[in-house]
Amino acid sequence: MRRLIKNGRVHQAKGNRSIYKAADILLDGERILEIAPHIPSEAAQEVIDAARCIILPGLINSHIHTFDAFYRGSFDNLPLELWIMKLRPFLSGLKSTPEYIRLRTLYNAIQLLKTGSTTVLDDLVQVPWNDADNLAAVFEGYEQAGLRAYVATTISDLPMHHAIPFLRPVLSNELKQQLEAAGKTPHEVYLSYLREQIARYNRPGRIQKYMLSVSGPQRSSIELQRKIRNLAEEHDLPVVNHVMETRLQRSGAEYAFGKSLIQYMEDNHLLY
């Protein structure tokens, strides 16, 4: 069906400047047929009056965690390493039903659409990490909203206390053993799950697809990060990796690697 957007101002980028030019836009399905100062209303079956509106391509939110959506304002403003322990207890996690997850995803989708985003890269922390039903609920939410989405399940293979400087000496042996046991998923188990999701969701014609995510270079071995890089290149997928989010991560990299996280990744061929 042909749609005509009339009377709006079309955003155009001219170098580092933005220009807003009065124009009409004629669409046929997902294709733009014409942009002109005046297009007759008779050219389309539906006319959208965009008077006093700016028309621009949909924005891309390149990094979001929808699993955090309902916890905004729940805790004091803390450094990430302290805040995340309240939000996602490492050993117990936070259990959610698929219906809760679907509604949470829709809630985020509403906010994204209201602020102009039509594409999103959503990096999930799942409990458990390989819960296919919970992942399906996220995809169902984005499908209902009609958003273009890449969805990832973040993974890592190093215990969390290895990523925080000076933490290991103050933890009890019992707690360290629990944290160590929680991170002992074999790489081939990770890769098998990721390949299954790529095959399931990345079919031709879909606008919601699966991508890859590594929790962070300080929380993942070089070996695992290289395997994820190779899998991404094999399937032409984006990869999320959390680098230099906090001051502690900056100083922690110098403590652990003797260099910045960016230099550490560059030296190990992980910037791609």
XYZ file of N, CA and C in Angstrom:
816
model
N 0.842 -1.192 0.000
C 0.000 0.000 0.000
C 0.879 1.246 0.000
N 0.426 2.232 -0.770
C 1.178 3.485 -0.837
C 0.723 4.440 0.267
N 1.722 5.030 0.937
C 1.467 6.017 1.981
C 2.181 7.308 1.620
N 1.562 8.416 1.967
C 2.147 9.725 1.686
C 2.293 10.496 2.995
N 3.516 10.898 3.304
C 3.775 11.742 4.471
C 3.879 13.178 3.968
N 2.966 14.034 4.417
C 2.900 15.401 3.891
C 3.187 16.438 4.968
N 3.681 17.573 4.490
C 3.778 18.809 5.274
C 4.837 18.771 6.377
N 5.703 17.790 6.353
C 6.749 17.726 7.358
C 8.035 18.388 6.901
N 9.002 18.408 7.795
C 10.331 18.916 7.451
C 11.308 17.745 7.512
N 11.941 17.448 6.385
C 12.815 16.286 6.252
C 14.229 16.656 6.686
N 14.757 15.865 7.606
C 16.122 16.103 8.084
C 17.124 15.699 7.013
N 18.094 16.584 6.757
C 19.181 16.295 5.834
C 20.498 16.697 6.491
N 21.508 15.858 6.344
C 22.830 16.160 6.896
C 23.690 16.775 5.798
N 24.217 17.946 6.083
C 25.123 18.637 5.166
C 26.441 18.867 5.905
N 27.381 17.936 5.704
C 28.615 18.015 6.461
C 28.312 17.819 7.935
N 28.694 18.777 8.766
C 28.411 18.682 10.195
C 27.182 19.508 10.590
N 26.388 19.901 9.600
C 25.185 20.687 9.867
C 23.938 19.872 9.554
N 22.851 20.202 10.233
C 21.548 19.596 9.952
C 20.642 20.636 9.299
N 19.984 20.221 8.217
C 19.040 21.090 7.510
C 17.677 20.416 7.527
N 16.635 21.195 7.742
C 15.269 20.672 7.780
C 14.490 21.319 6.642
N 14.218 20.509 5.618
C 13.640 21.011 4.380
C 12.196 20.544 4.240
N 11.294 21.478 3.968
C 9.885 21.125 3.779
C 9.744 20.223 2.556
N 9.124 19.057 2.758
C 8.982 18.105 1.654
C 7.938 17.054 2.006
N 7.416 16.401 0.960
C 6.531 15.250 1.120
C 7.305 13.987 0.755
N 6.899 12.865 1.334
C 7.564 11.585 1.065
C 6.506 10.560 0.675
N 6.706 9.922 -0.480
C 5.789 8.887 -0.955
C 6.426 7.517 -0.755
N 5.706 6.630 -0.055
C 6.198 5.294 0.255
C 5.337 4.243 -0.417
N 5.987 3.149 -0.828
C 5.273 1.967 -1.306
C 5.783 0.788 -0.491
N 5.005 0.390 0.520
C 5.492 -0.619 1.450
C 6.673 -0.070 2.223
N 7.835 -0.720 2.115
C 9.033 -0.253 2.809
C 9.951 0.574 1.905
N 9.536 0.823 0.662
C 10.374 1.567 -0.281
C 9.945 3.021 -0.359
N 10.934 3.924 -0.402
C 10.674 5.340 -0.649
C 10.650 5.554 -2.161
N 9.514 5.988 -2.678
C 9.389 6.209 -4.121
C 9.795 7.607 -4.547
N 9.500 8.578 -3.675
C 9.738 9.963 -4.096
C 9.798 10.879 -2.875
N 10.688 11.859 -2.930
C 10.734 12.961 -1.972
C 10.700 14.246 -2.789
N 9.679 15.067 -2.562
C 9.498 16.262 -3.373
C 8.788 17.338 -2.561
N 8.905 18.612 -2.997
C 8.246 19.694 -2.263
C 6.736 19.516 -2.160
N 6.122 18.953 -3.192
C 4.666 18.733 -3.141
C 4.311 17.483 -3.945
N 3.664 16.546 -3.294
C 3.171 15.340 -3.950
C 1.661 15.290 -3.724
N 0.864 15.143 -4.777
C -0.601 15.150 -4.611
C -1.078 14.023 -3.699
N -2.081 14.303 -2.907
C -2.637 13.301 -1.997
C -3.185 12.100 -2.749
N -3.612 12.299 -3.987
C -4.193 11.214 -4.773
C -3.172 10.128 -5.114
N -1.892 10.402 -4.878
C -0.856 9.422 -5.222
C -0.807 8.265 -4.240
N -1.525 8.351 -3.110
C -1.417 7.324 -2.075
C -2.786 6.935 -1.542
N -2.850 5.721 -0.976
C -4.083 5.259 -0.336
C -4.221 5.809 1.084
N -3.108 6.174 1.701
C -3.142 6.723 3.059
C -2.257 7.957 3.103
N -2.771 9.026 3.709
C -2.031 10.275 3.850
C -1.806 10.556 5.330
N -0.543 10.807 5.686
C -0.173 11.118 7.067
C 0.247 12.577 7.121
N -0.469 13.359 7.931
C -0.152 14.784 8.054
C 0.964 14.967 9.070
N 2.136 15.387 8.609
C 3.301 15.563 9.477
C 3.575 17.040 9.745
N 2.543 17.877 9.681
C 2.727 19.297 9.948
C 3.333 19.509 11.327
N 4.305 20.425 11.410
C 5.020 20.756 12.647
C 5.836 19.573 13.175
N 6.154 18.619 12.294
C 6.965 17.456 12.677
C 8.261 17.417 11.871
N 9.275 16.831 12.460
C 10.530 16.563 11.756
C 10.514 15.106 11.320
N 10.898 14.857 10.082
C 10.954 13.498 9.544
C 12.423 13.105 9.400
N 12.796 12.019 10.024
C 14.175 11.552 9.920
C 14.186 10.038 10.002
N 15.252 9.383 9.504
C 15.320 7.918 9.606
C 15.294 7.471 11.055
N 14.805 6.258 11.275
C 14.768 5.720 12.628
C 16.152 5.654 13.242
N 16.248 6.002 14.519
C 17.526 5.970 15.221
C 17.877 4.532 15.615
N 19.159 4.295 15.861
C 19.647 2.982 16.285
C 20.187 3.105 17.700
N 19.583 2.382 18.631
C 20.132 2.280 19.992
C 21.102 1.098 19.984
N 22.381 1.406 20.017
C 23.392 0.369 19.778
C 23.779 -0.411 21.024
N 23.182 -0.085 22.185
C 23.514 -0.861 23.381
C 22.464 -0.617 24.455
N 21.731 -1.663 24.805
C 20.717 -1.552 25.845
C 20.638 -2.884 26.586
N 20.273 -2.824 27.869
C 20.045 -4.030 28.675
C 18.582 -4.019 29.114
N 17.717 -4.677 28.385
C 16.304 -4.610 28.754
C 16.012 -5.332 30.058
N 16.876 -6.263 30.480
C 16.603 -6.981 31.719
C 16.713 -6.062 32.938
N 17.300 -4.869 32.779
C 17.410 -3.909 33.876
C 16.216 -2.964 33.957
N 15.299 -3.032 33.011
C 14.319 -1.968 32.818
C 13.481 -1.662 34.045
N 13.021 -2.683 34.741
C 12.103 -2.463 35.852
C 12.816 -2.130 37.163
N 14.150 -2.009 37.128
C 14.892 -1.734 38.360
C 15.430 -0.316 38.421
N 15.028 0.518 37.475
C 15.495 1.908 37.498
C 15.022 2.600 38.770
N 15.949 3.242 39.455
C 15.606 3.940 40.681
C 15.466 3.055 41.899
N 15.748 1.748 41.759
C 15.575 0.835 42.897
C 16.702 0.932 43.911
N 17.887 1.376 43.466
C 19.044 1.418 44.349
C 19.683 2.796 44.297
N 20.464 3.106 45.319
C 21.195 4.366 45.330
C 22.175 4.425 44.163
N 22.604 5.623 43.856
C 23.579 5.834 42.789
C 24.944 5.342 43.250
N 25.307 4.133 42.826
C 26.529 3.475 43.283
C 27.467 3.224 42.112
N 28.753 3.030 42.368
C 29.650 2.552 41.307
C 29.127 1.226 40.743
N 29.398 0.982 39.481
C 28.839 -0.186 38.795
C 29.086 -1.482 39.558
N 30.311 -1.671 40.047
C 30.661 -2.948 40.672
C 29.840 -3.218 41.935
N 29.425 -2.171 42.647
C 28.578 -2.334 43.824
C 27.102 -2.419 43.437
N 26.720 -1.588 42.509
C 25.315 -1.549 42.061
C 24.899 -2.879 41.445
N 25.790 -3.479 40.641
C 25.440 -4.704 39.919
C 25.255 -5.879 40.874
N 25.919 -5.835 42.038
C 25.737 -6.915 43.008
C 24.346 -6.876 43.632
N 23.768 -5.700 43.750
C 22.398 -5.577 44.245
C 21.402 -5.955 43.158
N 21.731 -5.579 41.928
C 20.807 -5.830 40.827
C 20.767 -7.299 40.432
N 21.961 -7.928 40.331
C 22.034 -9.308 39.866
C 22.940 -10.113 40.792
N 22.426 -10.611 41.891
C 23.260 -11.447 42.770
C 23.888 -12.588 41.996
N 25.216 -12.749 42.113
C 25.944 -13.658 41.232
C 25.567 -15.124 41.428
N 25.287 -15.507 42.654
C 25.042 -16.925 42.915
C 23.570 -17.293 42.824
N 22.682 -16.397 43.249
C 21.251 -16.726 43.228
C 20.563 -16.232 41.975
N 21.026 -15.112 41.427
C 20.376 -14.548 40.255
C 19.003 -14.010 40.600
N 18.291 -13.552 39.583
C 16.925 -13.076 39.740
C 16.056 -13.855 38.766
N 15.112 -14.599 39.280
C 14.282 -15.448 38.429
C 13.137 -14.639 37.825
N 12.858 -14.868 36.561
C 11.768 -14.182 35.867
C 11.023 -15.177 35.000
N 9.711 -14.996 34.868
C 8.914 -15.856 34.003
C 8.972 -15.348 32.570
N 8.714 -16.195 31.578
C 8.680 -15.719 30.189
C 7.682 -14.585 29.965
N 6.516 -14.616 30.628
C 5.541 -13.549 30.449
C 6.061 -12.228 31.009
N 6.702 -12.286 32.156
C 7.328 -11.088 32.723
C 8.356 -10.523 31.744
N 9.166 -11.408 31.155
C 10.215 -10.971 30.232
C 9.610 -10.369 28.962
N 8.529 -10.963 28.464
C 7.864 -10.401 27.272
C 7.354 -8.994 27.558
N 6.697 -8.798 28.700
C 6.161 -7.478 29.056
C 7.296 -6.481 29.284
N 8.367 -6.920 29.891
C 9.535 -6.061 30.110
C 10.113 -5.594 28.782
N 10.184 -6.499 27.817
C 10.704 -6.143 26.493
C 9.781 -5.153 25.802
N 8.462 -5.365 25.907
C 7.496 -4.435 25.311
C 7.602 -3.049 25.948
N 7.800 -3.016 27.256
C 7.957 -1.738 27.966
C 9.149 -0.963 27.399
N 10.263 -1.646 27.197
C 11.430 -1.001 26.592
C 11.152 -0.577 25.159
N 10.442 -1.421 24.421
C 10.149 -1.103 23.026
C 9.316 0.175 22.920
N 8.371 0.362 23.828
C 7.559 1.576 23.829
C 8.448 2.800 24.024
N 9.352 2.719 24.987
C 10.254 3.848 25.238
C 11.149 4.132 24.038
N 11.642 3.079 23.402
C 12.497 3.263 22.232
C 11.745 3.931 21.093
N 10.545 3.456 20.817
C 9.761 4.012 19.718
C 9.369 5.469 19.990
N 9.021 5.776 21.235
C 8.622 7.145 21.576
C 9.770 8.127 21.407
N 11.005 7.652 21.512
C 12.162 8.536 21.381
C 12.861 8.383 20.035
N 12.194 7.722 19.074
C 12.689 7.724 17.701
C 13.558 6.552 17.292
N 13.777 5.572 18.174
C 14.605 4.416 17.814
C 13.741 3.329 17.177
N 14.172 2.843 16.046
C 13.465 1.750 15.363
C 14.329 0.502 15.240
N 15.580 0.587 15.714
C 16.480 -0.564 15.731
C 17.217 -0.567 17.068
N 17.401 -1.755 17.638
C 18.035 -1.846 18.944
C 18.954 -3.058 18.994
N 20.066 -2.925 19.731
C 20.949 -4.045 20.052
C 20.802 -4.305 21.544
N 20.188 -5.427 21.893
C 19.824 -5.732 23.272
C 20.727 -6.832 23.810
N 21.506 -6.492 24.827
C 22.465 -7.429 25.426
C 21.873 -7.966 26.726
N 21.561 -9.266 26.757
C 20.852 -9.867 27.878
C 21.788 -10.592 28.835
N 21.501 -10.458 30.130
C 22.059 -11.360 31.134
C 20.913 -12.264 31.560
N 21.008 -13.550 31.229
C 19.943 -14.489 31.518
C 20.314 -15.392 32.695
N 19.298 -15.785 33.455
C 19.487 -16.730 34.566
C 18.461 -17.846 34.410
N 18.905 -19.066 34.012
C 20.269 -19.401 33.592
C 20.584 -18.824 32.211
N 21.858 -18.823 31.880
C 22.295 -18.141 30.658
C 21.746 -18.786 29.393
N 21.403 -20.084 29.439
C 20.952 -20.799 28.243
C 19.468 -21.139 28.289
N 18.664 -20.305 28.921
C 17.218 -20.532 29.005
C 16.563 -20.118 27.690
N 16.266 -21.076 26.847
C 15.721 -20.800 25.516
C 14.318 -20.204 25.585
N 13.515 -20.594 26.586
C 12.159 -20.043 26.721
C 12.201 -18.554 27.061
N 13.092 -18.170 27.946
C 13.222 -16.751 28.286
C 13.715 -15.939 27.098
N 14.645 -16.500 26.342
C 15.125 -15.812 25.145
C 13.998 -15.660 24.128
N 13.196 -16.695 23.949
C 12.074 -16.629 23.023
C 11.081 -15.543 23.422
N 10.917 -15.319 24.736
C 10.008 -14.278 25.210
C 10.500 -12.892 24.819
N 11.816 -12.682 24.805
C 12.375 -11.408 24.359
C 12.071 -11.195 22.877
N 12.309 -12.209 22.078
C 12.019 -12.100 20.649
C 10.531 -11.862 20.408
N 9.678 -12.520 21.185
C 8.240 -12.324 21.028
C 7.863 -10.869 21.305
N 8.468 -10.271 22.334
C 8.188 -8.875 22.639
C 8.569 -7.950 21.500
N 9.746 -8.152 20.921
C 10.177 -7.292 19.816
C 9.338 -7.536 18.563
N 8.933 -8.767 18.342
C 8.064 -9.062 17.202
C 6.728 -8.348 17.344
N 6.159 -8.350 18.543
C 4.891 -7.671 18.765
C 5.027 -6.170 18.573
N 6.175 -5.620 18.961
C 6.394 -4.184 18.820
C 6.757 -3.790 17.392
N 7.229 -4.742 16.591
C 7.644 -4.434 15.228
C 9.000 -3.768 15.132
N 9.796 -3.832 16.187
C 11.133 -3.229 16.183
C 12.141 -4.146 15.500
N 13.066 -3.531 14.790
C 14.240 -4.276 14.330
C 15.158 -4.459 15.531
N 15.587 -5.678 15.779
C 16.366 -5.933 16.985
C 17.414 -7.002 16.749
N 18.590 -6.767 17.319
C 19.591 -7.813 17.503
C 19.635 -8.105 18.998
N 19.519 -9.377 19.351
C 19.465 -9.785 20.748
C 20.625 -10.735 21.031
N 21.324 -10.518 22.156
C 22.474 -11.347 22.516
C 22.308 -11.912 23.913
N 22.947 -13.049 24.150
C 23.098 -13.612 25.486
C 24.546 -13.422 25.903
N 24.786 -12.577 26.894
C 26.171 -12.312 27.266
C 26.775 -13.519 27.995
N 28.029 -13.821 27.690
C 28.708 -14.964 28.302
C 30.095 -14.549 28.780
N 30.639 -15.316 29.696
C 32.009 -15.115 30.170
C 32.495 -16.429 30.768
N 33.793 -16.557 30.945
C 34.325 -17.805 31.509
C 35.288 -17.577 32.666
N 35.382 -16.323 33.142
C 36.200 -16.043 34.311
C 35.292 -15.617 35.460
N 35.537 -16.108 36.670
C 34.710 -15.716 37.818
C 34.745 -14.207 38.042
N 33.635 -13.655 38.508
C 33.529 -12.209 38.662
C 34.607 -11.633 39.578
N 34.994 -12.356 40.634
C 35.965 -11.786 41.572
C 37.365 -11.679 40.964
N 37.604 -12.346 39.816
C 38.883 -12.186 39.115
C 38.954 -10.832 38.410
N 37.790 -10.234 38.141
C 37.748 -8.999 37.354
C 37.832 -7.745 38.210
N 37.770 -7.907 39.534
C 37.776 -6.741 40.421
C 39.074 -6.732 41.219
N 39.916 -5.730 41.032
C 41.220 -5.704 41.712
C 41.077 -5.768 43.239
N 41.971 -6.484 43.859
C 42.108 -6.557 45.318
C 40.945 -7.279 46.012
N 40.042 -7.882 45.253
C 38.898 -8.533 45.878
C 39.233 -9.947 46.353
N 40.026 -10.682 45.571
C 40.300 -12.073 45.908
C 40.896 -12.273 47.309
N 41.836 -11.430 47.737
C 42.432 -11.666 49.062
C 41.445 -11.535 50.225
N 40.335 -10.820 50.015
C 39.427 -10.580 51.139
C 38.234 -11.519 51.142
N 38.080 -12.364 50.114
C 36.961 -13.297 50.068
C 37.313 -14.589 50.791
N 36.312 -15.204 51.394
C 36.533 -16.499 52.035
C 36.776 -17.565 50.977
N 37.460 -18.630 51.331
C 37.705 -19.726 50.396
C 36.401 -20.362 49.932
N 35.424 -20.449 50.850
C 34.137 -21.041 50.482
C 33.451 -20.224 49.401
N 33.450 -18.914 49.554
C 32.803 -18.059 48.561
C 33.556 -18.093 47.237
N 34.869 -18.100 47.298
C 35.652 -18.181 46.065
C 35.379 -19.489 45.326
N 35.226 -20.569 46.042
C 34.918 -21.855 45.411
C 33.544 -21.829 44.738
N 32.578 -21.185 45.381
C 31.248 -21.071 44.788
C 31.292 -20.243 43.507
N 32.024 -19.146 43.539
C 32.135 -18.296 42.356
C 32.887 -19.000 41.235
N 33.914 -19.738 41.592
C 34.676 -20.483 40.588
C 33.786 -21.530 39.916
N 32.996 -22.239 40.715
C 32.134 -23.288 40.161
C 31.068 -22.717 39.247
N 30.612 -21.505 39.548
C 29.537 -20.900 38.751
C 29.991 -20.529 37.346
N 31.303 -20.425 37.123
C 31.791 -19.989 35.813
C 32.488 -21.061 35.016
N 32.166 -22.339 35.250
C 32.898 -23.423 34.603
C 32.113 -24.061 33.461
N 31.533 -23.257 32.610
C 30.856 -23.782 31.430
C 31.887 -24.012 30.324
N 32.000 -25.218 29.787
C 32.960 -25.469 28.697
C 32.659 -24.600 27.472
N 33.697 -24.197 26.791
C 33.518 -23.343 25.622
C 32.622 -23.989 24.571
N 32.772 -25.283 24.366
C 31.983 -25.951 23.324
C 30.491 -25.949 23.660
N 30.168 -25.931 24.957
C 28.758 -25.828 25.356
C 28.226 -24.441 24.995
N 29.016 -23.417 25.292
C 28.644 -22.057 24.880
C 28.425 -21.981 23.373
N 29.413 -22.429 22.609
C 29.374 -22.290 21.156
C 28.225 -23.073 20.545
N 27.939 -24.250 21.082
C 26.827 -25.043 20.582
C 25.508 -24.303 20.772
N 25.320 -23.713 21.950
C 24.094 -22.951 22.217
C 23.985 -21.746 21.283
N 25.087 -21.020 21.109
C 25.062 -19.834 20.257
C 24.739 -20.201 18.812
N 25.305 -21.287 18.325
C 25.006 -21.718 16.955
C 23.523 -22.097 16.815
N 22.967 -22.718 17.828
C 21.547 -23.086 17.789
C 20.665 -21.842 17.670
N 21.009 -20.799 18.418
C 20.187 -19.582 18.379
C 20.355 -18.845 17.052
N 21.548 -18.842 16.515
C 21.766 -18.218 15.201
C 20.921 -18.925 14.144
N 20.927 -20.267 14.178
C 20.137 -21.033 13.211
C 18.638 -20.812 13.417
N 18.244 -20.633 14.651
C 16.814 -20.481 14.964
C 16.266 -19.118 14.550
N 17.029 -18.065 14.819
C 16.484 -16.720 14.662
C 16.970 -15.963 13.432
N 18.128 -16.316 12.886
C 18.700 -15.510 11.807
C 18.328 -16.067 10.441
N 17.032 -16.103 10.194
C 16.527 -16.593 8.912
C 16.237 -15.417 7.984
N 16.300 -15.634 6.671
C 16.023 -14.548 5.720
C 14.634 -13.944 5.960
N 14.573 -12.630 5.903
C 13.297 -11.939 6.054
C 12.983 -11.510 7.475
N 13.658 -12.079 8.461
C 13.403 -11.688 9.851
C 14.058 -10.341 10.148
N 13.387 -9.518 10.948
C 13.989 -8.255 11.367
C 14.415 -8.303 12.840
N 14.139 -9.424 13.509
C 14.682 -9.660 14.846
C 15.665 -10.828 14.736
N 16.915 -10.569 15.101
C 17.956 -11.571 14.902
C 18.824 -11.708 16.147
N 19.608 -12.769 16.141
C 20.498 -13.065 17.268
C 21.896 -12.555 16.950
N 22.562 -11.986 17.957
C 23.953 -11.563 17.801
C 24.758 -12.174 18.944
N 26.008 -11.747 19.114
C 26.901 -12.348 20.103
C 27.358 -11.303 21.119
N 27.687 -11.769 22.313
C 28.123 -10.853 23.364
C 29.111 -11.531 24.298
N 30.181 -10.811 24.607
C 31.142 -11.212 25.624
C 31.013 -10.212 26.772
N 30.937 -10.701 27.979
C 30.691 -9.804 29.110
C 31.722 -8.685 29.209
N 32.969 -9.011 28.963
C 34.021 -7.997 29.023
C 35.377 -8.656 28.936
N 36.403 -7.952 28.446
C 37.728 -8.557 28.311
C 38.348 -8.921 29.653
N 37.943 -8.248 30.716
C 38.455 -8.574 32.046
C 37.699 -9.740 32.680
N 36.561 -10.127 32.081
C 35.745 -11.214 32.622
C 35.728 -12.437 31.710
N 36.509 -12.386 30.640
C 36.518 -13.480 29.662
C 37.941 -13.747 29.201
N 38.240 -15.017 29.002
C 39.582 -15.379 28.557
C 39.797 -14.966 27.108
N 41.062 -14.807 26.756
C 41.405 -14.506 25.361
C 40.882 -15.607 24.447
N 41.001 -16.846 24.876
C 40.547 -17.973 24.061
C 39.053 -17.871 23.743
N 38.237 -17.581 24.752
C 36.805 -17.472 24.513
C 36.489 -16.281 23.616
N 37.137 -15.154 23.843
C 36.872 -13.971 23.016
C 37.241 -14.222 21.560
N 38.313 -14.959 21.319
C 38.696 -15.265 19.935
C 37.694 -16.216 19.284
N 37.176 -17.152 20.040
C 36.160 -18.065 19.491
C 34.883 -17.314 19.131
N 34.512 -16.348 19.964
C 33.334 -15.534 19.658
C 33.603 -14.656 18.434
N 34.797 -14.091 18.349
C 35.158 -13.305 17.162
C 35.051 -14.152 15.902
N 35.582 -15.367 15.933
C 35.542 -16.232 14.758
C 34.108 -16.601 14.375
N 33.266 -16.864 15.383
C 31.871 -17.195 15.106
C 31.143 -15.993 14.505
N 31.447 -14.803 15.001
C 30.833 -13.590 14.456
C 31.237 -13.368 13.010
N 32.500 -13.579 12.709
C 32.959 -13.397 11.332
C 32.361 -14.459 10.413
N 32.181 -15.664 10.935
C 31.584 -16.742 10.147
C 30.164 -16.405 9.727
N 29.404 -15.738 10.615
C 27.995 -15.455 10.349
C 27.717 -13.969 10.106
N 28.770 -13.155 10.024
C 28.630 -11.718 9.769
C 27.706 -11.065 10.797
N 28.067 -11.220 12.082
C 27.242 -10.716 13.172
C 27.997 -9.678 14.001
N 27.265 -8.731 14.587
C 27.899 -7.823 15.557
C 28.204 -8.546 16.858
N 29.175 -8.009 17.600
C 29.546 -8.551 18.914
C 29.573 -7.407 19.918
N 28.978 -7.635 21.084
C 29.032 -6.676 22.183
C 30.157 -7.087 23.123
N 30.955 -6.114 23.552
C 31.990 -6.356 24.554
C 32.095 -5.102 25.413
N 32.047 -5.240 26.731
C 32.016 -4.093 27.638
C 33.433 -3.697 28.021
N 33.835 -2.510 27.600
C 35.211 -2.070 27.792
C 35.211 -0.669 28.414
N 36.011 -0.500 29.449
C 36.243 0.823 30.042
C 34.942 1.504 30.483
N 34.096 0.781 31.212
C 32.847 1.363 31.690
C 33.036 2.185 32.963
N 34.039 1.856 33.764
C 34.196 2.501 35.071
C 35.660 2.821 35.345
N 35.873 3.654 36.336
C 37.237 3.978 36.758
C 37.946 2.740 37.293
N 37.189 1.891 37.984
C 37.793 0.677 38.532
C 38.265 -0.244 37.414
N 37.517 -0.322 36.321
C 37.950 -1.140 35.191
C 39.220 -0.568 34.572
N 39.309 0.748 34.549
C 40.521 1.371 34.007
C 41.734 0.999 34.852
N 41.622 1.192 36.172
C 42.758 0.875 37.040
C 42.970 -0.630 37.149
N 41.877 -1.403 37.059
C 41.993 -2.851 37.122
C 42.767 -3.429 35.962
N 42.621 -2.831 34.789
C 43.367 -3.304 33.623
C 44.862 -3.084 33.806
N 45.223 -1.932 34.335
C 46.639 -1.665 34.597
C 47.181 -2.651 35.633
N 46.354 -2.968 36.617
C 46.755 -3.903 37.680
C 46.916 -5.322 37.133
N 45.965 -5.755 36.290
C 45.957 -7.143 35.815
C 46.840 -7.360 34.593
N 46.853 -6.384 33.671
C 47.520 -6.601 32.385
C 48.701 -5.665 32.153
N 48.840 -4.639 32.990
C 49.919 -3.678 32.794
C 49.686 -2.744 31.629
N 48.429 -2.623 31.181
C 48.076 -1.759 30.051
C 46.575 -1.508 30.082
N 46.113 -0.613 29.246
C 44.675 -0.333 29.183
C 43.936 -1.510 28.550
N 42.631 -1.590 28.783
C 41.846 -2.659 28.170
C 41.850 -2.559 26.647
N 41.839 -1.339 26.134
C 41.872 -1.151 24.680
C 43.180 -1.701 24.113
N 44.298 -1.375 24.758
C 45.584 -1.879 24.278
C 45.658 -3.392 24.423
N 45.113 -3.902 25.510
C 45.069 -5.353 25.739
C 44.299 -6.053 24.623
N 43.174 -5.491 24.227
C 42.381 -6.091 23.146
C 43.103 -5.946 21.808
N 43.703 -4.817 21.582
C 44.442 -4.605 20.334
C 45.601 -5.589 20.211
N 46.318 -5.804 21.291
C 47.461 -6.717 21.269
C 47.037 -8.166 21.014
N 45.797 -8.475 21.348
C 45.297 -9.845 21.170
C 44.331 -9.958 19.977
N 44.352 -8.947 19.095
C 43.573 -8.962 17.851
C 42.068 -9.129 18.115
N 41.591 -8.360 19.090
C 40.170 -8.449 19.461
C 39.411 -7.163 19.155
N 40.041 -6.226 18.484
C 39.333 -5.034 18.000
C 39.050 -5.259 16.520
N 37.792 -5.442 16.173
C 37.445 -5.790 14.805
C 36.078 -5.219 14.448
